[in-house]
JSON list of C-alpha atoms in Angstrom, two decimals:
[
{"chain": "K", "resi": 22, "resn": "MET", "atom": "CA", "xyz": [5.75, -6.27, -21.16]},
{"chain": "K", "resi": 23, "resn": "MET", "atom": "CA", "xyz": [4.89, -2.99, -19.94]},
{"chain": "K", "resi": 24, "resn": "ARG", "atom": "CA", "xyz": [7.43, -0.12, -18.43]},
{"chain": "K", "resi": 25, "resn": "LEU", "atom": "CA", "xyz": [7.53, 3.16, -16.32]},
{"chain": "K", "resi": 26, "resn": "ARG", "atom": "CA", "xyz": [8.86, 5.53, -18.81]},
{"chain": "K", "resi": 27, "resn": "PRO", "atom": "CA", "xyz": [9.23, 9.73, -17.75]},
{"chain": "K", "resi": 28, "resn": "ALA", "atom": "CA", "xyz": [6.83, 12.40, -18.68]},
{"chain": "K", "resi": 29, "resn": "ALA", "atom": "CA", "xyz": [8.38, 14.68, -21.08]},
{"chain": "K", "resi": 30, "resn": "PRO", "atom": "CA", "xyz": [6.96, 17.59, -22.92]},
{"chain": "K", "resi": 31, "resn": "ALA", "atom": "CA", "xyz": [6.44, 15.60, -26.19]},
{"chain": "K", "resi": 32, "resn": "ASP", "atom": "CA", "xyz": [3.68, 14.55, -24.33]},
{"chain": "K", "resi": 33, "resn": "LEU", "atom": "CA", "xyz": [1.42, 16.98, -23.26]},
{"chain": "K", "resi": 34, "resn": "SER", "atom": "CA", "xyz": [-0.68, 16.28, -26.40]},
{"chain": "K", "resi": 35, "resn": "LEU", "atom": "CA", "xyz": [-0.84, 12.56, -24.88]},
{"chain": "K", "resi": 36, "resn": "LEU", "atom": "CA", "xyz": [-1.71, 14.39, -21.82]},
{"chain": "K", "resi": 37, "resn": "ARG", "atom": "CA", "xyz": [-4.01, 16.51, -21.94]},
{"chain": "K", "resi": 38, "resn": "ARG", "atom": "CA", "xyz": [-6.51, 13.86, -24.17]},
{"chain": "K", "resi": 39, "resn": "TRP", "atom": "CA", "xyz": [-5.87, 11.59, -21.05]},
{"chain": "K", "resi": 40, "resn": "ASP", "atom": "CA", "xyz": [-7.03, 14.66, -18.81]},
{"chain": "K", "resi": 41, "resn": "GLU", "atom": "CA", "xyz": [-10.13, 14.62, -20.57]},
{"chain": "K", "resi": 42, "resn": "LYS", "atom": "CA", "xyz": [-11.40, 11.24, -21.01]},
{"chain": "K", "resi": 43, "resn": "PRO", "atom": "CA", "xyz": [-15.10, 10.54, -18.69]},
{"chain": "K", "resi": 44, "resn": "HIS", "atom": "CA", "xyz": [-13.54, 8.09, -16.48]},
{"chain": "K", "resi": 45, "resn": "VAL", "atom": "CA", "xyz": [-9.80, 10.18, -16.14]},
{"chain": "K", "resi": 46, "resn": "LEU", "atom": "CA", "xyz": [-12.24, 13.29, -15.28]},
{"chain": "K", "resi": 47, "resn": "ALA", "atom": "CA", "xyz": [-14.37, 10.67, -13.00]},
{"chain": "K", "resi": 48, "resn": "ALA", "atom": "CA", "xyz": [-11.77, 9.50, -11.06]},
{"chain": "K", "resi": 49, "resn": "ASP", "atom": "CA", "xyz": [-9.99, 13.46, -10.78]},
{"chain": "K", "resi": 50, "resn": "PRO", "atom": "CA", "xyz": [-12.46, 16.53, -11.11]},
{"chain": "K", "resi": 51, "resn": "ASN", "atom": "CA", "xyz": [-10.97, 18.91, -9.78]},
{"chain": "K", "resi": 52, "resn": "ASP", "atom": "CA", "xyz": [-7.14, 19.03, -10.41]},
{"chain": "K", "resi": 53, "resn": "ASP", "atom": "CA", "xyz": [-4.95, 20.54, -12.29]},
{"chain": "K", "resi": 54, "resn": "TRP", "atom": "CA", "xyz": [-2.26, 19.13, -13.91]},
{"chain": "K", "resi": 55, "resn": "ALA", "atom": "CA", "xyz": [-0.64, 21.90, -14.89]},
{"chain": "K", "resi": 56, "resn": "TRP", "atom": "CA", "xyz": [0.55, 20.36, -17.67]},
{"chain": "K", "resi": 57, "resn": "GLU", "atom": "CA", "xyz": [2.07, 22.57, -19.88]},
{"chain": "K", "resi": 58, "resn": "VAL", "atom": "CA", "xyz": [4.69, 24.05, -16.64]},
{"chain": "K", "resi": 59, "resn": "GLU", "atom": "CA", "xyz": [4.65, 20.69, -14.97]},
{"chain": "K", "resi": 60, "resn": "LEU", "atom": "CA", "xyz": [6.22, 18.63, -17.94]},
{"chain": "K", "resi": 61, "resn": "GLY", "atom": "CA", "xyz": [9.40, 21.36, -18.05]},
{"chain": "K", "resi": 62, "resn": "ARG", "atom": "CA", "xyz": [10.15, 20.47, -14.98]},
{"chain": "K", "resi": 63, "resn": "SER", "atom": "CA", "xyz": [11.94, 17.66, -12.53]},
{"chain": "K", "resi": 64, "resn": "PRO", "atom": "CA", "xyz": [11.95, 18.44, -8.81]},
{"chain": "K", "resi": 65, "resn": "GLY", "atom": "CA", "xyz": [13.88, 15.73, -6.60]},
{"chain": "K", "resi": 66, "resn": "TRP", "atom": "CA", "xyz": [10.46, 15.73, -4.52]},
{"chain": "K", "resi": 67, "resn": "ARG", "atom": "CA", "xyz": [7.97, 13.99, -7.71]},
{"chain": "K", "resi": 68, "resn": "GLU", "atom": "CA", "xyz": [8.78, 12.24, -10.81]},
{"chain": "K", "resi": 69, "resn": "GLN", "atom": "CA", "xyz": [5.94, 12.24, -13.19]},
{"chain": "K", "resi": 70, "resn": "LEU", "atom": "CA", "xyz": [5.99, 8.62, -15.50]},
{"chain": "K", "resi": 71, "resn": "ILE", "atom": "CA", "xyz": [4.03, 6.66, -18.35]},
{"chain": "K", "resi": 72, "resn": "ALA", "atom": "CA", "xyz": [3.19, 3.12, -18.56]},
{"chain": "K", "resi": 73, "resn": "GLU", "atom": "CA", "xyz": [4.40, 1.26, -22.14]},
{"chain": "K", "resi": 74, "resn": "ALA", "atom": "CA", "xyz": [2.60, -1.38, -22.42]},
{"chain": "K", "resi": 75, "resn": "ASP", "atom": "CA", "xyz": [4.85, -3.20, -25.34]},
{"chain": "K", "resi": 76, "resn": "GLY", "atom": "CA", "xyz": [5.63, 0.56, -26.66]},
{"chain": "K", "resi": 77, "resn": "ARG", "atom": "CA", "xyz": [2.39, 1.40, -26.47]},
{"chain": "K", "resi": 78, "resn": "PRO", "atom": "CA", "xyz": [1.33, 4.07, -23.85]},
{"chain": "K", "resi": 79, "resn": "VAL", "atom": "CA", "xyz": [-1.29, 3.26, -21.83]},
{"chain": "K", "resi": 80, "resn": "GLY", "atom": "CA", "xyz": [-1.22, 5.52, -18.68]},
{"chain": "K", "resi": 81, "resn": "PHE", "atom": "CA", "xyz": [-0.21, 7.83, -15.99]},
{"chain": "K", "resi": 82, "resn": "VAL", "atom": "CA", "xyz": [1.81, 7.52, -12.93]},
{"chain": "K", "resi": 83, "resn": "GLN", "atom": "CA", "xyz": [3.16, 10.48, -10.44]},
{"chain": "K", "resi": 84, "resn": "ILE", "atom": "CA", "xyz": [5.29, 9.48, -7.64]},
{"chain": "K", "resi": 85, "resn": "ILE", "atom": "CA", "xyz": [5.78, 12.11, -4.54]},
{"chain": "K", "resi": 86, "resn": "ASP", "atom": "CA", "xyz": [7.07, 12.09, -1.57]},
{"chain": "K", "resi": 87, "resn": "PRO", "atom": "CA", "xyz": [4.64, 13.99, 0.70]},
{"chain": "K", "resi": 88, "resn": "ALA", "atom": "CA", "xyz": [7.50, 15.40, 3.16]},
{"chain": "K", "resi": 89, "resn": "LEU", "atom": "CA", "xyz": [8.43, 17.59, 0.75]},
{"chain": "K", "resi": 90, "resn": "GLU", "atom": "CA", "xyz": [6.84, 18.56, -1.93]},
{"chain": "K", "resi": 91, "resn": "GLU", "atom": "CA", "xyz": [5.57, 22.44, -2.85]},
{"chain": "K", "resi": 92, "resn": "SER", "atom": "CA", "xyz": [1.18, 22.67, -2.39]},
{"chain": "K", "resi": 93, "resn": "ARG", "atom": "CA", "xyz": [2.33, 20.94, 0.71]},
{"chain": "K", "resi": 94, "resn": "TYR", "atom": "CA", "xyz": [-0.69, 18.63, -0.40]},
{"chain": "K", "resi": 95, "resn": "TRP", "atom": "CA", "xyz": [-0.73, 15.58, 1.96]},
{"chain": "K", "resi": 96, "resn": "GLY", "atom": "CA", "xyz": [-0.02, 18.21, 5.11]},
{"chain": "K", "resi": 97, "resn": "ASP", "atom": "CA", "xyz": [2.36, 17.39, 7.41]},
{"chain": "K", "resi": 98, "resn": "VAL", "atom": "CA", "xyz": [3.30, 14.52, 6.61]},
{"chain": "K", "resi": 99, "resn": "PRO", "atom": "CA", "xyz": [5.99, 12.36, 8.16]},
{"chain": "K", "resi": 100, "resn": "PRO", "atom": "CA", "xyz": [9.59, 11.42, 6.09]},
{"chain": "K", "resi": 101, "resn": "GLY", "atom": "CA", "xyz": [9.73, 7.85, 4.21]},
{"chain": "K", "resi": 102, "resn": "LEU", "atom": "CA", "xyz": [6.27, 8.26, 2.86]},
{"chain": "K", "resi": 103, "resn": "ARG", "atom": "CA", "xyz": [5.92, 8.21, 0.07]},
{"chain": "K", "resi": 104, "resn": "ALA", "atom": "CA", "xyz": [2.83, 8.59, -2.88]},
{"chain": "K", "resi": 105, "resn": "VAL", "atom": "CA", "xyz": [0.98, 7.80, -5.71]},
{"chain": "K", "resi": 106, "resn": "ASP", "atom": "CA", "xyz": [-0.99, 8.74, -8.47]},
{"chain": "K", "resi": 107, "resn": "ILE", "atom": "CA", "xyz": [-2.23, 6.39, -11.05]},
{"chain": "K", "resi": 108, "resn": "TRP", "atom": "CA", "xyz": [-4.30, 6.45, -14.25]},
{"chain": "K", "resi": 109, "resn": "ILE", "atom": "CA", "xyz": [-5.20, 4.70, -17.18]},
{"chain": "K", "resi": 110, "resn": "GLY", "atom": "CA", "xyz": [-5.68, 6.69, -20.46]},
{"chain": "K", "resi": 111, "resn": "GLU", "atom": "CA", "xyz": [-7.53, 4.98, -22.46]},
{"chain": "K", "resi": 112, "resn": "GLU", "atom": "CA", "xyz": [-11.18, 3.62, -22.63]},
{"chain": "K", "resi": 113, "resn": "ALA", "atom": "CA", "xyz": [-10.46, 0.47, -24.03]},
{"chain": "K", "resi": 114, "resn": "ASP", "atom": "CA", "xyz": [-7.13, -0.51, -21.80]},
{"chain": "K", "resi": 115, "resn": "LEU", "atom": "CA", "xyz": [-9.24, -0.38, -18.69]},
{"chain": "K", "resi": 116, "resn": "GLY", "atom": "CA", "xyz": [-9.52, -4.32, -17.39]},
{"chain": "K", "resi": 117, "resn": "ARG", "atom": "CA", "xyz": [-7.13, -5.07, -19.46]},
{"chain": "K", "resi": 118, "resn": "GLY", "atom": "CA", "xyz": [-4.96, -5.34, -15.67]},
{"chain": "K", "resi": 119, "resn": "TYR", "atom": "CA", "xyz": [-2.79, -2.79, -16.60]},
{"chain": "K", "resi": 120, "resn": "GLY", "atom": "CA", "xyz": [-4.05, -0.44, -13.58]},
{"chain": "K", "resi": 121, "resn": "THR", "atom": "CA", "xyz": [-2.71, -3.86, -11.63]},
{"chain": "K", "resi": 122, "resn": "GLU", "atom": "CA", "xyz": [1.65, -3.95, -13.48]},
{"chain": "K", "resi": 123, "resn": "MET", "atom": "CA", "xyz": [1.29, 0.07, -13.18]},
{"chain": "K", "resi": 124, "resn": "MET", "atom": "CA", "xyz": [0.75, -0.04, -9.51]},
{"chain": "K", "resi": 125, "resn": "ARG", "atom": "CA", "xyz": [3.51, -3.15, -8.68]},
{"chain": "K", "resi": 126, "resn": "LEU", "atom": "CA", "xyz": [5.75, -1.62, -10.39]},
{"chain": "K", "resi": 127, "resn": "ALA", "atom": "CA", "xyz": [5.26, 1.95, -8.81]},
{"chain": "K", "resi": 128, "resn": "LEU", "atom": "CA", "xyz": [5.32, 0.26, -5.96]},
{"chain": "K", "resi": 129, "resn": "ALA", "atom": "CA", "xyz": [8.35, -1.19, -6.48]},
{"chain": "K", "resi": 130, "resn": "ARG", "atom": "CA", "xyz": [9.61, 1.65, -7.32]},
{"chain": "K", "resi": 131, "resn": "CYS", "atom": "CA", "xyz": [8.82, 3.19, -3.87]},
{"chain": "K", "resi": 132, "resn": "PHE", "atom": "CA", "xyz": [9.96, 0.48, -1.78]},
{"chain": "K", "resi": 133, "resn": "ARG", "atom": "CA", "xyz": [13.32, 0.47, -3.94]},
{"chain": "K", "resi": 134, "resn": "ASP", "atom": "CA", "xyz": [14.62, 3.05, -1.14]},
{"chain": "K", "resi": 135, "resn": "PRO", "atom": "CA", "xyz": [14.97, 1.54, 2.45]},
{"chain": "K", "resi": 136, "resn": "ALA", "atom": "CA", "xyz": [13.87, 4.64, 3.91]},
{"chain": "K", "resi": 137, "resn": "VAL", "atom": "CA", "xyz": [10.39, 4.18, 2.06]},
{"chain": "K", "resi": 138, "resn": "SER", "atom": "CA", "xyz": [8.52, 3.02, 5.14]},
{"chain": "K", "resi": 139, "resn": "ALA", "atom": "CA", "xyz": [4.88, 3.00, 3.47]},
{"chain": "K", "resi": 140, "resn": "VAL", "atom": "CA", "xyz": [3.13, 4.54, 0.14]},
{"chain": "K", "resi": 141, "resn": "LEU", "atom": "CA", "xyz": [-0.14, 6.76, 1.15]},
{"chain": "K", "resi": 142, "resn": "VAL", "atom": "CA", "xyz": [-3.00, 6.94, -2.03]},
{"chain": "K", "resi": 143, "resn": "ASP", "atom": "CA", "xyz": [-6.27, 9.40, -1.83]},
{"chain": "K", "resi": 144, "resn": "PRO", "atom": "CA", "xyz": [-9.26, 7.97, -4.75]},
{"chain": "K", "resi": 145, "resn": "LEU", "atom": "CA", "xyz": [-11.83, 9.62, -4.18]},
{"chain": "K", "resi": 146, "resn": "ALA", "atom": "CA", "xyz": [-14.22, 8.92, -1.34]},
{"chain": "K", "resi": 147, "resn": "ASP", "atom": "CA", "xyz": [-17.40, 7.30, -4.01]},
{"chain": "K", "resi": 148, "resn": "ASN", "atom": "CA", "xyz": [-14.72, 5.41, -6.50]},
{"chain": "K", "resi": 149, "resn": "VAL", "atom": "CA", "xyz": [-15.66, 2.23, -4.85]},
{"chain": "K", "resi": 150, "resn": "ARG", "atom": "CA", "xyz": [-13.68, 0.94, -7.91]},
{"chain": "K", "resi": 151, "resn": "ALA", "atom": "CA", "xyz": [-10.31, 1.82, -6.78]},
{"chain": "K", "resi": 152, "resn": "HIS", "atom": "CA", "xyz": [-11.55, 1.03, -3.58]},
{"chain": "K", "resi": 153, "resn": "ARG", "atom": "CA", "xyz": [-11.13, -2.71, -4.17]},
{"chain": "K", "resi": 154, "resn": "PHE", "atom": "CA", "xyz": [-8.34, -2.64, -6.19]},
{"chain": "K", "resi": 155, "resn": "TYR", "atom": "CA", "xyz": [-5.58, -1.04, -3.76]},
{"chain": "K", "resi": 156, "resn": "GLU", "atom": "CA", "xyz": [-7.44, -3.28, -1.56]},
{"chain": "K", "resi": 157, "resn": "ARG", "atom": "CA", "xyz": [-6.53, -5.91, -3.66]},
{"chain": "K", "resi": 158, "resn": "LEU", "atom": "CA", "xyz": [-2.82, -4.76, -3.38]},
{"chain": "K", "resi": 159, "resn": "GLY", "atom": "CA", "xyz": [-2.48, -4.95, 0.07]},
{"chain": "K", "resi": 160, "resn": "PHE", "atom": "CA", "xyz": [-3.46, -0.96, 1.16]},
{"chain": "K", "resi": 161, "resn": "ARG", "atom": "CA", "xyz": [-5.66, -0.36, 3.89]},
{"chain": "K", "resi": 162, "resn": "PHE", "atom": "CA", "xyz": [-8.33, 2.15, 4.30]},
{"chain": "K", "resi": 163, "resn": "VAL", "atom": "CA", "xyz": [-6.53, 4.89, 6.97]},
{"chain": "K", "resi": 164, "resn": "GLU", "atom": "CA", "xyz": [-9.03, 7.48, 7.42]},
{"chain": "K", "resi": 165, "resn": "ARG", "atom": "CA", "xyz": [-11.83, 9.49, 5.14]},
{"chain": "K", "resi": 166, "resn": "ARG", "atom": "CA", "xyz": [-10.43, 13.19, 4.18]},
{"chain": "K", "resi": 167, "resn": "ARG", "atom": "CA", "xyz": [-11.36, 16.28, 2.22]},
{"chain": "K", "resi": 168, "resn": "PHE", "atom": "CA", "xyz": [-7.87, 17.10, -0.39]},
{"chain": "K", "resi": 169, "resn": "GLY", "atom": "CA", "xyz": [-9.21, 20.52, -1.58]},
{"chain": "K", "resi": 170, "resn": "GLN", "atom": "CA", "xyz": [-12.75, 19.96, -3.00]},
{"chain": "K", "resi": 171, "resn": "ASP", "atom": "CA", "xyz": [-13.22, 16.53, -2.31]},
{"chain": "K", "resi": 172, "resn": "GLU", "atom": "CA", "xyz": [-14.06, 13.75, -0.62]},
{"chain": "K", "resi": 173, "resn": "CYS", "atom": "CA", "xyz": [-11.30, 11.58, -0.18]},
{"chain": "K", "resi": 174, "resn": "PHE", "atom": "CA", "xyz": [-10.57, 7.73, 1.21]},
{"chain": "K", "resi": 175, "resn": "VAL", "atom": "CA", "xyz": [-6.98, 7.59, 2.39]},
{"chain": "K", "resi": 176, "resn": "TYR", "atom": "CA", "xyz": [-5.17, 4.39, 1.89]},
{"chain": "K", "resi": 177, "resn": "ARG", "atom": "CA", "xyz": [-1.48, 3.66, 3.39]},
{"chain": "K", "resi": 178, "resn": "LEU", "atom": "CA", "xyz": [0.65, 0.45, 1.87]},
{"chain": "K", "resi": 179, "resn": "ALA", "atom": "CA", "xyz": [3.26, -0.62, 4.96]},
{"chain": "K", "resi": 180, "resn": "ARG", "atom": "CA", "xyz": [7.19, -2.07, 3.30]},
{"chain": "K", "resi": 181, "resn": "SER", "atom": "CA", "xyz": [5.62, -4.86, 5.64]},
{"chain": "K", "resi": 182, "resn": "GLY", "atom": "CA", "xyz": [2.34, -4.90, 4.05]},
{"chain": "K", "resi": 183, "resn": "TYR", "atom": "CA", "xyz": [3.99, -4.66, 0.74]},
{"chain": "K", "resi": 184, "resn": "LEU", "atom": "CA", "xyz": [6.86, -7.28, 1.40]},
{"chain": "K", "resi": 185, "resn": "ALA", "atom": "CA", "xyz": [4.07, -9.47, 2.36]},
{"chain": "K", "resi": 186, "resn": "GLY", "atom": "CA", "xyz": [3.14, -9.97, -0.65]},
{"chain": "K", "resi": 187, "resn": "GLY", "atom": "CA", "xyz": [-0.22, -7.43, 0.89]}
]
Protein backbone atom coordinates (compact mmCIF):
# COMPACT_ATOMS: atom_id res chain seq x y z
CA MET A 1 0.00 0.00 0.00
CA MET A 2 1.49 3.32 -1.06
CA ARG A 3 0.46 6.84 -0.15
CA LEU A 4 1.81 10.33 -0.70
CA ARG A 5 1.95 12.61 2.32
CA PRO A 6 3.17 16.19 2.61
CA ALA A 7 6.89 16.52 3.27
CA ALA A 8 7.58 18.32 6.54
CA PRO A 9 10.55 19.82 8.39
CA ALA A 10 10.80 16.50 10.28
CA ASP A 11 11.85 14.89 6.94
CA LEU A 12 14.94 17.10 6.64
CA SER A 13 17.54 14.47 7.61
CA LEU A 14 15.88 11.83 5.42
CA LEU A 15 15.86 14.10 2.36
CA ARG A 16 19.45 15.21 2.97
CA ARG A 17 20.53 11.56 3.16
CA TRP A 18 18.68 10.68 -0.03
CA ASP A 19 20.20 13.71 -1.78
CA GLU A 20 23.66 12.20 -1.27
CA LYS A 21 22.83 8.80 -2.77
CA PRO A 22 24.75 8.13 -6.01
CA HIS A 23 21.61 7.22 -7.98
CA VAL A 24 19.88 10.46 -6.89
CA LEU A 25 22.95 12.56 -7.69
CA ALA A 26 23.22 10.88 -11.10
CA ALA A 27 19.63 11.88 -11.92
CA ASP A 28 19.76 15.38 -10.41
CA PRO A 29 23.40 16.48 -10.11
CA ASN A 30 23.09 20.26 -10.11
CA ASP A 31 20.03 21.14 -8.05
CA ASP A 32 20.12 22.57 -4.56
CA TRP A 33 16.74 21.83 -3.05
CA ALA A 34 17.37 24.16 -0.06
CA TRP A 35 15.47 21.74 2.18
CA GLU A 36 16.03 23.78 5.34
CA VAL A 37 14.05 26.65 3.82
CA GLU A 38 11.68 24.89 1.44
CA LEU A 39 10.28 22.32 3.87
CA GLY A 40 8.94 25.21 5.95
CA ARG A 41 7.19 26.85 2.97
CA SER A 42 3.95 25.87 1.29
CA PRO A 43 3.45 28.07 -1.77
CA GLY A 44 0.18 27.46 -3.58
CA TRP A 45 1.98 26.44 -6.77
CA ARG A 46 3.86 23.48 -5.23
CA GLU A 47 3.41 20.22 -3.35
CA GLN A 48 6.38 18.37 -1.87
CA LEU A 49 5.43 14.84 -0.93
CA ILE A 50 6.99 11.79 0.69
CA ALA A 51 5.95 8.45 -0.78
CA GLU A 52 5.41 5.78 1.86
CA ALA A 53 5.08 2.07 1.12
CA ASP A 54 3.40 0.30 4.00
CA GLY A 55 4.20 3.29 6.21
CA ARG A 56 7.91 3.39 5.29
CA PRO A 57 9.32 6.39 3.37
CA VAL A 58 10.63 5.25 -0.03
CA GLY A 59 10.72 8.34 -2.21
CA PHE A 60 10.01 11.97 -2.91
CA VAL A 61 7.60 13.66 -5.33
CA GLN A 62 7.33 17.34 -6.15
CA ILE A 63 4.41 18.68 -8.18
CA ILE A 64 4.51 22.27 -9.37
CA ASP A 65 2.43 24.60 -11.48
CA PRO A 66 5.16 25.76 -13.88
CA ALA A 67 3.21 28.87 -14.91
CA LEU A 68 3.25 30.13 -11.31
CA GLU A 69 6.54 28.72 -9.99
CA GLU A 70 8.75 31.53 -8.65
CA SER A 71 12.07 30.78 -10.36
CA ARG A 72 10.47 30.55 -13.84
CA TYR A 73 12.44 27.32 -14.36
CA TRP A 74 10.13 26.26 -17.21
CA GLY A 75 10.02 29.73 -18.77
CA ASP A 76 6.79 31.07 -20.20
CA VAL A 77 4.29 28.25 -20.24
CA PRO A 78 0.52 28.39 -20.53
CA PRO A 79 -1.73 27.75 -17.54
CA GLY A 80 -3.11 24.27 -16.99
CA LEU A 81 0.18 22.39 -16.79
CA ARG A 82 1.89 20.59 -13.93
CA ALA A 83 5.52 19.45 -13.70
CA VAL A 84 6.64 16.49 -11.62
CA ASP A 85 9.98 15.56 -10.06
CA ILE A 86 10.29 12.09 -8.57
CA TRP A 87 12.97 9.87 -7.06
CA ILE A 88 13.42 6.76 -4.98
CA GLY A 89 15.51 7.32 -1.85
CA GLU A 90 17.36 4.09 -1.15
CA GLU A 91 19.16 1.88 -3.66
CA ALA A 92 17.46 -1.21 -2.20
CA ASP A 93 14.07 0.24 -3.21
CA LEU A 94 14.96 0.65 -6.88
CA GLY A 95 13.33 -1.73 -9.35
CA ARG A 96 10.50 -2.72 -7.01
CA GLY A 97 7.68 -0.84 -8.73
CA TYR A 98 7.66 2.03 -6.25
CA GLY A 99 8.45 4.65 -8.89
CA THR A 100 5.59 3.52 -11.09
CA GLU A 101 3.14 3.62 -8.20
CA MET A 102 4.46 7.00 -7.03
CA MET A 103 4.02 8.42 -10.52
CA ARG A 104 0.51 6.97 -10.85
CA LEU A 105 -0.47 8.63 -7.57
CA ALA A 106 1.16 11.90 -8.63
CA LEU A 107 -0.62 11.87 -12.01
CA ALA A 108 -3.97 11.16 -10.36
CA ARG A 109 -3.31 14.11 -8.06
CA CYS A 110 -2.43 16.38 -11.01
CA PHE A 111 -5.37 15.40 -13.20
CA ARG A 112 -7.85 15.59 -10.31
CA ASP A 113 -7.92 19.31 -11.16
CA PRO A 114 -10.06 19.58 -14.33
CA ALA A 115 -8.06 22.65 -15.43
CA VAL A 116 -4.88 20.57 -15.81
CA SER A 117 -4.37 19.66 -19.46
CA ALA A 118 -0.94 18.01 -19.28
CA VAL A 119 1.99 17.03 -17.05
CA LEU A 120 5.65 17.71 -17.87
CA VAL A 121 8.84 15.93 -16.76
CA ASP A 122 12.46 16.75 -17.59
CA PRO A 123 14.84 13.81 -17.10
CA LEU A 124 18.49 14.29 -18.03
CA ALA A 125 19.14 13.68 -21.73
CA ASP A 126 21.47 10.78 -20.96
CA ASN A 127 19.12 9.07 -18.47
CA VAL A 128 17.79 6.39 -20.82
CA ARG A 129 16.18 4.41 -17.99
CA ALA A 130 14.10 7.46 -17.02
CA HIS A 131 13.09 8.02 -20.66
CA ARG A 132 11.81 4.43 -20.90
CA PHE A 133 10.03 4.79 -17.54
CA TYR A 134 8.13 7.90 -18.63
CA GLU A 135 7.37 6.47 -22.07
CA ARG A 136 5.85 3.34 -20.47
CA LEU A 137 3.55 5.67 -18.50
CA GLY A 138 2.38 7.35 -21.72
CA PHE A 139 4.60 10.44 -21.77
CA ARG A 140 5.62 11.65 -25.21
CA PHE A 141 8.95 13.27 -26.07
CA VAL A 142 8.62 17.02 -26.79
CA GLU A 143 12.13 18.42 -27.08
CA ARG A 144 15.71 18.42 -25.92
CA ARG A 145 16.26 21.48 -23.70
CA ARG A 146 18.91 22.98 -21.45
CA PHE A 147 17.82 23.82 -17.90
CA GLY A 148 20.66 25.60 -16.13
CA GLN A 149 23.67 23.26 -16.38
CA ASP A 150 21.59 20.23 -17.36
CA GLU A 151 20.76 18.90 -20.83
CA CYS A 152 17.29 17.40 -20.49
CA PHE A 153 14.57 15.74 -22.49
CA VAL A 154 11.15 17.27 -21.97
CA TYR A 155 8.29 14.79 -21.94
CA ARG A 156 4.56 15.58 -21.81
CA LEU A 157 1.54 13.51 -20.85
CA ALA A 158 -1.70 15.05 -22.08
CA ARG A 159 -4.92 14.48 -20.15
CA SER A 160 -6.26 12.51 -23.13
CA GLY A 161 -3.23 10.19 -22.99
CA TYR A 162 -3.65 9.77 -19.26
CA LEU A 163 -7.33 8.91 -19.57
CA ALA A 164 -6.56 6.48 -22.39
CA GLY A 165 -4.05 4.71 -20.13
CA GLY A 166 -0.99 6.03 -21.93
